[in-house]
Short mmCIF file of C-alpha atoms in Angstrom, two decimals:
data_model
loop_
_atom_site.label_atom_id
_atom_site.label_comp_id
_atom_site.label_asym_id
_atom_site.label_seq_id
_atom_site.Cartn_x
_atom_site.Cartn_y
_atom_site.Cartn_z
CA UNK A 230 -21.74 14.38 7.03
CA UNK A 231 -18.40 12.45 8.36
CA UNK A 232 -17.24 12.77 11.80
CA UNK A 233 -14.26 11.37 13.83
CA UNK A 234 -13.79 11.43 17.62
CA UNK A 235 -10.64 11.00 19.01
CA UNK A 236 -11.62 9.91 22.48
CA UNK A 237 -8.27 10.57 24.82
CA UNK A 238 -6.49 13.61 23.83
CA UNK A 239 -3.22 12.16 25.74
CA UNK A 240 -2.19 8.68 26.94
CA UNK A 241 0.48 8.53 29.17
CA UNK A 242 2.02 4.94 29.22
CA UNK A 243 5.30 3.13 30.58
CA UNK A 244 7.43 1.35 27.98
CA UNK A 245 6.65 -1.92 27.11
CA UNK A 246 2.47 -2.12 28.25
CA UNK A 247 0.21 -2.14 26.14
CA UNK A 248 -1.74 0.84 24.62
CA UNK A 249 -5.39 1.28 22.92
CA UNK A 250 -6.07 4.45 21.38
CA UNK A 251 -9.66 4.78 20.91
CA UNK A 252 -11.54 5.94 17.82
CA UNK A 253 -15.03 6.67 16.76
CA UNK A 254 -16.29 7.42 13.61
CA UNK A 255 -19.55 8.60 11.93
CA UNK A 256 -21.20 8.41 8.18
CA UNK A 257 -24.08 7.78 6.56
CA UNK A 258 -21.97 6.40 3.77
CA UNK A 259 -19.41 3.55 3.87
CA UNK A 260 -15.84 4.86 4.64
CA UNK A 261 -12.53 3.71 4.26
CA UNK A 262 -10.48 4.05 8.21
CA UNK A 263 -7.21 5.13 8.72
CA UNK A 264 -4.58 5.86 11.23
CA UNK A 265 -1.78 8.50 10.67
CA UNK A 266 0.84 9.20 13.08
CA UNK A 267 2.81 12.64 13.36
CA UNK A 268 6.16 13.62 14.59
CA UNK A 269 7.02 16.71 15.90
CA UNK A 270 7.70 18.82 12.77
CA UNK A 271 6.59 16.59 10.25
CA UNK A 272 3.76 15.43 8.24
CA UNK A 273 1.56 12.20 8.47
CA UNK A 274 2.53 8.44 8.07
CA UNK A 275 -0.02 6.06 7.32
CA UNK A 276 0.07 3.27 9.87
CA UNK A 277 -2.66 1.45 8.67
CA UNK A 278 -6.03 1.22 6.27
CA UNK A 279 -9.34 -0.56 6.58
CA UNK A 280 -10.65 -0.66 3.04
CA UNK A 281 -13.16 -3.69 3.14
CA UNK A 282 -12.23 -7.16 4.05
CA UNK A 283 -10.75 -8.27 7.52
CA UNK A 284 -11.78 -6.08 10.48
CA UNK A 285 -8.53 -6.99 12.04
CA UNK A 286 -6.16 -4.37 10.10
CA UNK A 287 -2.14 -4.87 10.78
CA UNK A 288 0.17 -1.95 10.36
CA UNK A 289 3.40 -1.14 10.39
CA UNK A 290 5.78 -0.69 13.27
CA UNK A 291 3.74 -3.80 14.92
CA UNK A 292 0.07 -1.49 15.09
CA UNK A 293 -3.22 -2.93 14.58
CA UNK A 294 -6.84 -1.82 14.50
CA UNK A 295 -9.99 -3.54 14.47
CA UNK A 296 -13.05 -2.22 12.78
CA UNK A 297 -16.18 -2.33 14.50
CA UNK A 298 -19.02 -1.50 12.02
CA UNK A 299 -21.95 -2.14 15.29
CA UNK A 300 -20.11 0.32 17.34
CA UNK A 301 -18.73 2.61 14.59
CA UNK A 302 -15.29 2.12 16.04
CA UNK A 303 -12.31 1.18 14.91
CA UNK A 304 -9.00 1.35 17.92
CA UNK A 305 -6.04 1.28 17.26
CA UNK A 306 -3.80 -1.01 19.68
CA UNK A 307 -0.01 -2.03 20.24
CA UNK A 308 0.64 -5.08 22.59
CA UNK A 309 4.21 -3.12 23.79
CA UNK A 310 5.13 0.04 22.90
CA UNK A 311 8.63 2.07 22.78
CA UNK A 312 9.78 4.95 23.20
CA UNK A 313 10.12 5.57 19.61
CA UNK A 314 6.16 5.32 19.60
CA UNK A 315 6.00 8.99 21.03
CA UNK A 316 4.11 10.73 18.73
CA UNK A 317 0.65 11.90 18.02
CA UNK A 318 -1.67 9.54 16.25
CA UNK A 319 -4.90 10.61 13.96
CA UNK A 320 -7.77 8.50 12.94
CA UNK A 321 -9.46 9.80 9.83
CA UNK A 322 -12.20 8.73 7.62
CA UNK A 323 -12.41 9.05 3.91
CA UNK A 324 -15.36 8.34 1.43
CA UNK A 325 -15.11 5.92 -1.19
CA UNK A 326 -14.30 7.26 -4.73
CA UNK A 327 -11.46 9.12 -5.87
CA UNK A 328 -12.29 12.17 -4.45
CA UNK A 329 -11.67 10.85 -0.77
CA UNK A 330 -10.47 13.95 1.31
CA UNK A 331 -9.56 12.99 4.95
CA UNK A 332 -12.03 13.58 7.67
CA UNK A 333 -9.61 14.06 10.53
CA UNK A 334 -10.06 13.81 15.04
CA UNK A 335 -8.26 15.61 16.95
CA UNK A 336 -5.52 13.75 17.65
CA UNK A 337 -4.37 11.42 20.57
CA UNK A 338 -0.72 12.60 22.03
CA UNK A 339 1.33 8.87 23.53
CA UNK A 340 3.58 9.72 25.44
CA UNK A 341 5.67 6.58 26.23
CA UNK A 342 7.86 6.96 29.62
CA UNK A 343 10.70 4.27 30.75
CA UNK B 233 11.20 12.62 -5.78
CA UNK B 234 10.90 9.90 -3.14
CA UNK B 235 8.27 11.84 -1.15
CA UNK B 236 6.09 14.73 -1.44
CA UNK B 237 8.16 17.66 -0.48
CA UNK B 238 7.00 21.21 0.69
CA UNK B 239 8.69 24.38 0.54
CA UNK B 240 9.42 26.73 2.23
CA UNK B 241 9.50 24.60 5.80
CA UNK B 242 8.92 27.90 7.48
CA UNK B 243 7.30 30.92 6.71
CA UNK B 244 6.56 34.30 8.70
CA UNK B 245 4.81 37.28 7.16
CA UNK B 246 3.61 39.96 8.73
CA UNK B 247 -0.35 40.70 8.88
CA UNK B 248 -1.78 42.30 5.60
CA UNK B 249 1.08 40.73 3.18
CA UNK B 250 0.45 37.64 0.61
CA UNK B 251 2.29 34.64 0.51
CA UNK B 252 2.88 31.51 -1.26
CA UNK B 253 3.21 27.80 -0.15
CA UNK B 254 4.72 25.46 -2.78
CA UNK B 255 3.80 21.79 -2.76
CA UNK B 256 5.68 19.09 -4.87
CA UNK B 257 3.74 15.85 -5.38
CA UNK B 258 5.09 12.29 -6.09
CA UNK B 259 5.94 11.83 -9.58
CA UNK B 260 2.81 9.94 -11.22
CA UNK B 261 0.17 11.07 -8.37
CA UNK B 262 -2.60 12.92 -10.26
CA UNK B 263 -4.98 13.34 -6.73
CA UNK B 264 -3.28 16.43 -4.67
CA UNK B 265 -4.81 17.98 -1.62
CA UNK B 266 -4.25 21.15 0.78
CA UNK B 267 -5.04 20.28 4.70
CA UNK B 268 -4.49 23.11 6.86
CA UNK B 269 -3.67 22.06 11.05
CA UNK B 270 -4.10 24.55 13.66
CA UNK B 271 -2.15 24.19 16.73
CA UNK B 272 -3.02 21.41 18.82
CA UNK B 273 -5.76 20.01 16.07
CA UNK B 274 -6.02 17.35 13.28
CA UNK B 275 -5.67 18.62 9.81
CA UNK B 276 -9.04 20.76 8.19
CA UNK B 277 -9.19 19.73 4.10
CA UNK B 278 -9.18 22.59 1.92
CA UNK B 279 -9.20 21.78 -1.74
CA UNK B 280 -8.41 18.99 -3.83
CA UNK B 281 -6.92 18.80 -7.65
CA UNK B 282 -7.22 15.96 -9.66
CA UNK B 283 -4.70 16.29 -12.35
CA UNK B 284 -4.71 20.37 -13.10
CA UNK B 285 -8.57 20.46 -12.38
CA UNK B 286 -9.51 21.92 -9.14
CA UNK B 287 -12.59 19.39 -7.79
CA UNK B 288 -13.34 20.42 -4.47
CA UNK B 289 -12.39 24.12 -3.16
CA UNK B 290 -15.63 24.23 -0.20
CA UNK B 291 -12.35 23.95 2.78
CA UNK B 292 -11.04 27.23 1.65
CA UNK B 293 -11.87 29.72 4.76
CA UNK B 294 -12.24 32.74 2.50
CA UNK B 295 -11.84 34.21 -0.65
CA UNK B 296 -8.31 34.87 0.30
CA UNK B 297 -6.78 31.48 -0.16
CA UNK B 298 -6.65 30.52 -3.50
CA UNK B 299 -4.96 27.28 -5.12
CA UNK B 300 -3.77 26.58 -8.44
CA UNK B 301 -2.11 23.54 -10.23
CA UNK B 302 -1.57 24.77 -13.68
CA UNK B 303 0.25 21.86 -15.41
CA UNK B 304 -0.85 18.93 -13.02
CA UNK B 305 2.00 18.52 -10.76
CA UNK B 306 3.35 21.28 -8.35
CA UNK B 307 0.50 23.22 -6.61
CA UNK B 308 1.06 26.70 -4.99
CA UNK B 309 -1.44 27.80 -1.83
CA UNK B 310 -1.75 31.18 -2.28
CA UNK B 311 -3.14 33.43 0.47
CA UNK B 312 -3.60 37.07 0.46
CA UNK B 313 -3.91 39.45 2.86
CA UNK B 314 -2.43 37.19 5.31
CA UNK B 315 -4.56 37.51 8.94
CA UNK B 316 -3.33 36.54 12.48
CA UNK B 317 -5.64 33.44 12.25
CA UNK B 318 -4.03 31.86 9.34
CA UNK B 319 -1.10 30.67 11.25
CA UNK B 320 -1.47 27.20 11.20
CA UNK B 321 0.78 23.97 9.39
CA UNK B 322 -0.26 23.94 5.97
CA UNK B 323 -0.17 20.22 4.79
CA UNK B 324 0.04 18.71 1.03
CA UNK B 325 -1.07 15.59 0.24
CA UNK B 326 -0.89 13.12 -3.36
CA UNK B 327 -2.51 9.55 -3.83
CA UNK B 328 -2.11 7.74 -7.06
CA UNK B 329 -6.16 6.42 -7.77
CA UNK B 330 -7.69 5.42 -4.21
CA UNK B 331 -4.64 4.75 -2.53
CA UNK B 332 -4.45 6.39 0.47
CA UNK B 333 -2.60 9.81 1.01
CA UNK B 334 1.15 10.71 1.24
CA UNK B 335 1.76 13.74 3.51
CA UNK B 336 5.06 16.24 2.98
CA UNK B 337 5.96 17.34 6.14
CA UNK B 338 4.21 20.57 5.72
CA UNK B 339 5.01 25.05 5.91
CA UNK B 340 4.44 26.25 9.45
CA UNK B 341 2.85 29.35 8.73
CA UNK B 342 3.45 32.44 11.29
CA UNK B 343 1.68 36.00 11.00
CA UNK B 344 3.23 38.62 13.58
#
């Protein structure tokens, strides 16, 4: 069975720091990673996607992620944030194949303050 | 359409009645899936169609929720009965292959 744990469910931070939003996974299979962020009152947005490759996964809205297969992480982390990054973020993990439903965590509410 | 769009964005039914949650995939996108998120929680799959053929129902809570997808594109979530516990964001998802997932931006669900 698949598992995701969403360490932090909130991280307060002050605009510009950095941020790490931490993310552990578990499977007896190999996965494919992924981090969704939510608005409030809308769906998900894929930041980003670890397939296979590069451990060191960029995103969009300058995101990253590294995938740790030894410690069955894979944090996601933005060098300076906004205050357009308030959101909530998800990590999921999906099995291989076409029939890859999303393993979700809990969810990690930034809350980015000036 | 551009995205995968959801209808309606709102819904509130009172305990005991049936409703229906419509989900319109991206043109071309033959993977479609039902998520349902509980307040303050990350989305719970329940079912999965690839084309009109339903795959995967084991999410479904009960025997209440049913799903169909008769010609391969829009999917209705059906649930009957309708209990105080099935409040909760119901999300629709569509991938084209193994690319990953594009969300609509969901019914919030309310039973009184």
């Amino acid at each position: 069975a698949q598992s995701v744990t969403q360490l932090d469910s909130q991280v307060p931070v002050f605009e510009e720091a950095p941020v790490e939003l931490r993310c552990n996974y578990s499977s007896s299979v190999s996965v494919y990673l992924f981090w969704y962020v939510q608005y409030p009152n809308q769906g998900l947005q894929l930041l980003l996607k670890y397939l296979s490759g590069s451990t060191l996964v960029k995103g969009i809205n300058g995101f990253e992620a590294e995938f740790n297969k030894s410690q069955t992480s894979f944090h996601l982390r933005k060098p300076s944030v906004h205050i357009s990054d308030t959101a909530e973020y998800f990590c999921a993990v999906g099995g291989r194949g076409s029939q890859g439903n999303l393993i979700f965590g809990k969810g990690t509410k930034l809350s980015v303050k000036p | 359409g551009a995205g995968v769009s959801q209808s309606p964005r709102y819904k509130v039914a009172k305990r005991g009645q049936d409703v229906a949650l419509r989900c319109d995939p991206i043109s071309g996108h033959v993977s479609l899936f039902w998520y349902q998120q509980a307040l303050g929680q990350g989305p719970e799959f329940l079912t999965y169609f690839q084309n009109e053929a339903q795959l995967d129902k084991s999410g479904l809570p009960s025997d209440r929720f049913f799903a169909e997808r008769p010609e391969g594109s829009v999917s209705t979530l059906k649930i009957q009965r309708t209990q105080q516990e099935d409040s909760a964001v119901y999300l629709c998802a569509s991938s084209f292959r193994d690319q990953p997932q594009h969300f609509g931006d969901g019914t919030r669900l309310s039973i009184l």
